[in-house]
GROMACS .gro file of C-alpha atoms in nm:
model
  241
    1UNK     CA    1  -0.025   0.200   1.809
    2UNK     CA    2  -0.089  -0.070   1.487
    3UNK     CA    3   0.110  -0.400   1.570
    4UNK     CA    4  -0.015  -0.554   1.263
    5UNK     CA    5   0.064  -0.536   0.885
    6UNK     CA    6  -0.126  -0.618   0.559
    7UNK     CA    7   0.038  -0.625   0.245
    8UNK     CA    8  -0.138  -0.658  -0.058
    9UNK     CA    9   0.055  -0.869  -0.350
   10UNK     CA   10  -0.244  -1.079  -0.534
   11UNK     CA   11  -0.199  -0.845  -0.928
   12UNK     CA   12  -0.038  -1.000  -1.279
   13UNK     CA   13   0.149  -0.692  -1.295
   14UNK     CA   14   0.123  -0.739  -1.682
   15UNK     CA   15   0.295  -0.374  -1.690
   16UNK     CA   16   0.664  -0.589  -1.605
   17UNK     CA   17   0.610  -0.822  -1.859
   18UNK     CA   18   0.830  -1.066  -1.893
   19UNK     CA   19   0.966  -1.038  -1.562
   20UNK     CA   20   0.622  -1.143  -1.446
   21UNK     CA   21   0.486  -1.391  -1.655
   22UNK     CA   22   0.587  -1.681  -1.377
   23UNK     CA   23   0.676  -1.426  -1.108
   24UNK     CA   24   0.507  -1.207  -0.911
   25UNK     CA   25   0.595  -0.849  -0.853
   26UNK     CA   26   0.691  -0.853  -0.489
   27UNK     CA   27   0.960  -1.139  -0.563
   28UNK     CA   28   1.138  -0.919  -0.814
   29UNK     CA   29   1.487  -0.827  -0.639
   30UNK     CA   30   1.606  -0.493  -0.582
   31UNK     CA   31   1.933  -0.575  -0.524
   32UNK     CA   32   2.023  -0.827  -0.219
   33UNK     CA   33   1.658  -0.946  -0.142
   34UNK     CA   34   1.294  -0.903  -0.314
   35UNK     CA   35   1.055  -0.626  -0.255
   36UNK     CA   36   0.864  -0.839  -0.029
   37UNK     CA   37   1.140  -0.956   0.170
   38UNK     CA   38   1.280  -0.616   0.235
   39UNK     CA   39   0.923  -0.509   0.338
   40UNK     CA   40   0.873  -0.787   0.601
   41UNK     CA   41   1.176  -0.720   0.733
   42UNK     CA   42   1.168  -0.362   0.755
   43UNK     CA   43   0.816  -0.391   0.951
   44UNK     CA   44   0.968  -0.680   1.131
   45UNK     CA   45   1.211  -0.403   1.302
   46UNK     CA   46   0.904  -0.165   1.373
   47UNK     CA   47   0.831  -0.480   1.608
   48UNK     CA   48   0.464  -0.580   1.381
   49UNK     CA   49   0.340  -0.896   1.594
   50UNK     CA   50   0.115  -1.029   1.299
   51UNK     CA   51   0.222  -0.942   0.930
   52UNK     CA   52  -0.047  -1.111   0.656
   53UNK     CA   53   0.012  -1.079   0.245
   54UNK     CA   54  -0.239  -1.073   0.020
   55UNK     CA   55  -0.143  -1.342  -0.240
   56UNK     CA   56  -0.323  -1.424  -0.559
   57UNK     CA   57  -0.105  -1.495  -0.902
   58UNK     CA   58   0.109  -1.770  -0.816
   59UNK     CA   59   0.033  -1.753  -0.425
   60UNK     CA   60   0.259  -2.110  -0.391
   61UNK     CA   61   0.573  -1.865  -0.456
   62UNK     CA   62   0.495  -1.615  -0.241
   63UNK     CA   63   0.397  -1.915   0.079
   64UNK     CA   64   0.713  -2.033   0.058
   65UNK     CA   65   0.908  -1.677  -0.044
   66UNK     CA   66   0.746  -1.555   0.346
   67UNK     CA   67   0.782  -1.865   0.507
   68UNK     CA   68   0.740  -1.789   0.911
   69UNK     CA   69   0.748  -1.426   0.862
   70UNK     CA   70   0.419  -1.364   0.770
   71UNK     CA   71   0.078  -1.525   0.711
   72UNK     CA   72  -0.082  -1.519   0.367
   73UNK     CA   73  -0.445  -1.506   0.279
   74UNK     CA   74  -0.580  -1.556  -0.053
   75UNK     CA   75  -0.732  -1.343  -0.276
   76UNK     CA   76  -0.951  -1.596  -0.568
   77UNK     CA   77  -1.092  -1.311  -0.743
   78UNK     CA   78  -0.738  -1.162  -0.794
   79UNK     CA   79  -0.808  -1.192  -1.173
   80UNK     CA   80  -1.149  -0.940  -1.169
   81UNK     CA   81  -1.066  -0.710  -0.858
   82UNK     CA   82  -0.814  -0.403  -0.788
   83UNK     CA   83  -0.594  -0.381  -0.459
   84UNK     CA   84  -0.948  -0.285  -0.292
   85UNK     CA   85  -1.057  -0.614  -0.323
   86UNK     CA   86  -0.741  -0.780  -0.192
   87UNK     CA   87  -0.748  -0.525   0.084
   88UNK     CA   88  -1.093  -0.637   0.207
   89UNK     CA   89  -0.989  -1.002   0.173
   90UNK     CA   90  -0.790  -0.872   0.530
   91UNK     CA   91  -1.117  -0.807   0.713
   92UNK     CA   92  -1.081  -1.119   0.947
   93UNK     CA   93  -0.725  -1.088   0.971
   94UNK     CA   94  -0.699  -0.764   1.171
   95UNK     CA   95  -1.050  -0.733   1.316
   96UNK     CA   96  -1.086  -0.433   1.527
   97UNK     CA   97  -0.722  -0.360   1.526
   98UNK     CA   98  -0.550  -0.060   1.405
   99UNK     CA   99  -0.288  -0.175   1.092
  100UNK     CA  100  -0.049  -0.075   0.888
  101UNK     CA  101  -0.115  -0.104   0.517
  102UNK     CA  102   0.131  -0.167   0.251
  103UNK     CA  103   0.115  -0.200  -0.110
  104UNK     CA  104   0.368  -0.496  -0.212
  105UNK     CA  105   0.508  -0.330  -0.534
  106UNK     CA  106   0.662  -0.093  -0.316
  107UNK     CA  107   1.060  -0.014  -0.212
  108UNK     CA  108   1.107   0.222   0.044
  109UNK     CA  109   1.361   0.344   0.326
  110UNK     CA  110   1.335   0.234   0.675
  111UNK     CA  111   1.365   0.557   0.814
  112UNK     CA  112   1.036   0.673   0.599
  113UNK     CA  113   0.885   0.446   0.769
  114UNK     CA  114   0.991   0.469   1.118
  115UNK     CA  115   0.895   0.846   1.109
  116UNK     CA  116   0.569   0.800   0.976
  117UNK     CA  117   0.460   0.540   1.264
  118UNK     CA  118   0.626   0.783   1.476
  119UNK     CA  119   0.424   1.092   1.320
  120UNK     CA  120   0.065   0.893   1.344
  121UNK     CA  121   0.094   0.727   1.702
  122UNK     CA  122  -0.194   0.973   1.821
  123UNK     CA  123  -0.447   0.962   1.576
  124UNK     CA  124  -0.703   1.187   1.680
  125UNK     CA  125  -0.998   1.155   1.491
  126UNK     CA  126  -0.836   1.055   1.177
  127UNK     CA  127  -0.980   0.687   1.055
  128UNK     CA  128  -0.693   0.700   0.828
  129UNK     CA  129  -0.336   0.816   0.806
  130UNK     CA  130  -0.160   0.816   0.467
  131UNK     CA  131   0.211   0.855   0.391
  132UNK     CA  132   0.223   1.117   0.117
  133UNK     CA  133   0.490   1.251  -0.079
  134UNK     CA  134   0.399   1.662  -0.071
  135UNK     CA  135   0.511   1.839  -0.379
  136UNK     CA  136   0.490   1.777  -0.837
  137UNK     CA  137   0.358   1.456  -0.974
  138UNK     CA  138   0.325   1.316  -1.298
  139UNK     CA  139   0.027   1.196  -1.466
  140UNK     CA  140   0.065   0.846  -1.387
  141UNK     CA  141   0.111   0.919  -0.995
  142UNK     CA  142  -0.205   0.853  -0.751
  143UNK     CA  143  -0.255   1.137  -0.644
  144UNK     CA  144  -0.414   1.335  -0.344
  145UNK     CA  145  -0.604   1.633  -0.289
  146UNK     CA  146  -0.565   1.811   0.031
  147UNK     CA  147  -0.740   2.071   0.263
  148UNK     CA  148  -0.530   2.344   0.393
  149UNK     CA  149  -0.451   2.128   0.695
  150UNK     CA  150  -0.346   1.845   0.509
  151UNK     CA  151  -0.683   1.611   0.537
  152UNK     CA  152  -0.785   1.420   0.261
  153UNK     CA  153  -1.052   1.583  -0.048
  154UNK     CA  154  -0.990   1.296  -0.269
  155UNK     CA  155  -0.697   1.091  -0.431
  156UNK     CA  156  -0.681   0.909  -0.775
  157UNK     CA  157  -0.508   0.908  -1.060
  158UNK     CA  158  -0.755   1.174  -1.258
  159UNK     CA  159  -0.680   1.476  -1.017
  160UNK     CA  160  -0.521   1.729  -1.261
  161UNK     CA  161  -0.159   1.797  -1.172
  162UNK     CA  162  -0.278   2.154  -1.113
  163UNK     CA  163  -0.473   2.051  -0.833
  164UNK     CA  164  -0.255   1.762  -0.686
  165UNK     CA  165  -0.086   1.811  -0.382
  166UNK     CA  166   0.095   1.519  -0.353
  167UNK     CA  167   0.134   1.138  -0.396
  168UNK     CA  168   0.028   0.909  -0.225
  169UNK     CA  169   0.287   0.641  -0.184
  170UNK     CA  170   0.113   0.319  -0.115
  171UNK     CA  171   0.146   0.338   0.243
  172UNK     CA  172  -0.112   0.390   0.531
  173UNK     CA  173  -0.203   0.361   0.898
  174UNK     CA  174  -0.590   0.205   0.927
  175UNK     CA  175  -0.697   0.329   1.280
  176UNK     CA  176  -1.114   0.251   1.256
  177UNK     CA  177  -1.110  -0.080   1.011
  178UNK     CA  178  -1.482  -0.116   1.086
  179UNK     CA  179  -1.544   0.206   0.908
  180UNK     CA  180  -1.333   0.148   0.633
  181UNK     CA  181  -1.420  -0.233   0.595
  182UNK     CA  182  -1.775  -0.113   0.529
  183UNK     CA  183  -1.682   0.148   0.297
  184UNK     CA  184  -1.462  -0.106   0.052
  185UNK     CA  185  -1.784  -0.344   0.115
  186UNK     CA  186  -2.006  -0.073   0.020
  187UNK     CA  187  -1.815   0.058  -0.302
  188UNK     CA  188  -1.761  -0.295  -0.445
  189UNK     CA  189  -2.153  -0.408  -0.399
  190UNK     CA  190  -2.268  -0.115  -0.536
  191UNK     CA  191  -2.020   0.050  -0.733
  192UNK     CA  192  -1.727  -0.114  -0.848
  193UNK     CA  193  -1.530  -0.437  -0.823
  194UNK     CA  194  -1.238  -0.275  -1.031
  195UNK     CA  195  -1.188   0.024  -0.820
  196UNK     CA  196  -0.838   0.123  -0.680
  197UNK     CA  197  -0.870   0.158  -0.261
  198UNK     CA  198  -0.835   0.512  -0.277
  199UNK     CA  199  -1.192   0.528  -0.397
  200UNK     CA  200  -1.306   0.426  -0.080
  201UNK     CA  201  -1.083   0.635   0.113
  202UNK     CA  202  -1.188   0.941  -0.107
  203UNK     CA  203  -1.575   0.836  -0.032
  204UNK     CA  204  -1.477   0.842   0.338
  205UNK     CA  205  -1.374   1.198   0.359
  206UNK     CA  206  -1.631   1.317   0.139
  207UNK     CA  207  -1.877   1.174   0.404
  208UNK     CA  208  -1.693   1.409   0.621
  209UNK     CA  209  -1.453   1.102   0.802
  210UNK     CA  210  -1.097   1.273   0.864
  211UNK     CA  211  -0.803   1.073   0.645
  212UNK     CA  212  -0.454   1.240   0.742
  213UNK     CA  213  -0.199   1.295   0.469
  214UNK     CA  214   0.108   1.261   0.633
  215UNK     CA  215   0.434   1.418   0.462
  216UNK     CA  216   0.728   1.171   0.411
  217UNK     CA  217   0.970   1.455   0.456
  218UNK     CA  218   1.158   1.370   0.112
  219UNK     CA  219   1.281   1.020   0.201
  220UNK     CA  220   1.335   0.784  -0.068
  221UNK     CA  221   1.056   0.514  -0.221
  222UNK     CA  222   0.943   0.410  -0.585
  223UNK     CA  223   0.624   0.199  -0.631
  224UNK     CA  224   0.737  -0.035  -0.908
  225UNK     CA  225   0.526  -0.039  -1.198
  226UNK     CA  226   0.742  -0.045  -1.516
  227UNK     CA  227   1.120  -0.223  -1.568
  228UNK     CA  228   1.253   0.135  -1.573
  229UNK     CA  229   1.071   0.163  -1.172
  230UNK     CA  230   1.240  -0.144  -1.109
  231UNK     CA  231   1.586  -0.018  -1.255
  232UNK     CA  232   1.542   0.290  -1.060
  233UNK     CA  233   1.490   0.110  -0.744
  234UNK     CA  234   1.777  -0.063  -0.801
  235UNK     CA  235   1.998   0.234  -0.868
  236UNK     CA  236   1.880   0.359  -0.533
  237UNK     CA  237   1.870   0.072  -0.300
  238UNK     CA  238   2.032  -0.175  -0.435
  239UNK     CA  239   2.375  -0.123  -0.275
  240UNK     CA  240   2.281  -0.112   0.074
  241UNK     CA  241   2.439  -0.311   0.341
   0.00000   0.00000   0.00000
């Protein structure tokens, strides 16, 4: 069972613009508290011991936004590297342990959560469960491509909606970070700096390596990439108690 959490945070988010020119994304409020704040404490009730965030733009903000509740580690090259590179910046952090892994752009329901941690407490042989959201996309979504059993072909943005079973929604379990470690390491030495994280993950099953797509059963998220996410978000958790 993971007992530890990375969230990545480090981007411009030039998409949010001007909401982001001396902010980052994860400190943008949907309603009573800030992305990032409702995601600590969300995995603060799934009982995470150690919770780190990947900070980058304006990483002074985001130290004193966490305070106690997490640890941050820096990302330098946030300026010339995708979420991949912030996610391997978390190598020393977590070591050998299983982790969650959390996109920090992201609102979500505690119960999606829950369920998923719930769903993925036996891994098998999977080296990686993600949280996917089964059903139509649209072009912008990252999408996944699944076997009939629900394992992992590939996911990126570029999968025609014809062949996209889903969406994954920026959430995952990392049960074998050795393996995938040395997958991100391999893919930016020799292939990409730039690359979204789901290239490695997509190189991993085509080596054969099971990755799980887990359903999220219809519970409610938005990854927040435009002022009309955020305004959505808001609409649909911004009035909770």
């Amino acid at each position: 069972m993971a007992r530890m959490a990375v969230i990545v945070a480090a981007g411009l988010s030039s998409r949010l613009y001007p909401l982001t020119n001396d902010t980052p994304k994860a400190l943008l409020d949907v309603g009573r508290e800030t992305m990032l704040a409702r995601s600590l404490r969300i995995l603060q009730k799934e009982f995470m011991e150690e919770i780190a965030v990947v900070v980058g733009f304006h990483s002074d903000s985001m130290r004193l936004a966490m305070g106690t509740a997490a640890q941050s580690i820096d990302n330098p090259f946030f300026r010339h590297c995708n979420n991949m590179g912030s996610l391997w910046m978390a190598k020393s952090f977590v070591g050998d342990e299983p982790f969650i892994y959390l996109h920090g752009d992201l609102v979500y329901s505690e119960l999606m959560l829950h369920d998923f941690l719930k769903a993925v407490a036996s891994p098998g042989n999977s080296c990686i469960d993600l949280l996917t959201a089964f059903g139509e996309v649209d072009e912008e979504a990252m999408k996944v491509r699944t076997d009939s059993s629900g394992r992992l072909i590939e996911s990126n943005k570029a999968i025609p909606l014809a062949e996209a079973s889903g969406e994954w929604t920026g959430i995952a379990v990392v049960h074998q970070p050795a393996l995938v470690f040395a997958e991100i390491e391999n893919h930016m030495m020799n292939v990409s700096l730039t690359d979204y994280d789901t290239a490695a993950f997509s190189s991993l099953a085509e080596a054969g390596h099971e990755i799980r797509c887990i359903a999220s059963n219809g519970d409610p998220w938005k990854e927040i990439d435009t002022i009309d996410d955020l305004e959505d978000a808001r609409a649909m958790f911004g009035k909770e108690d």
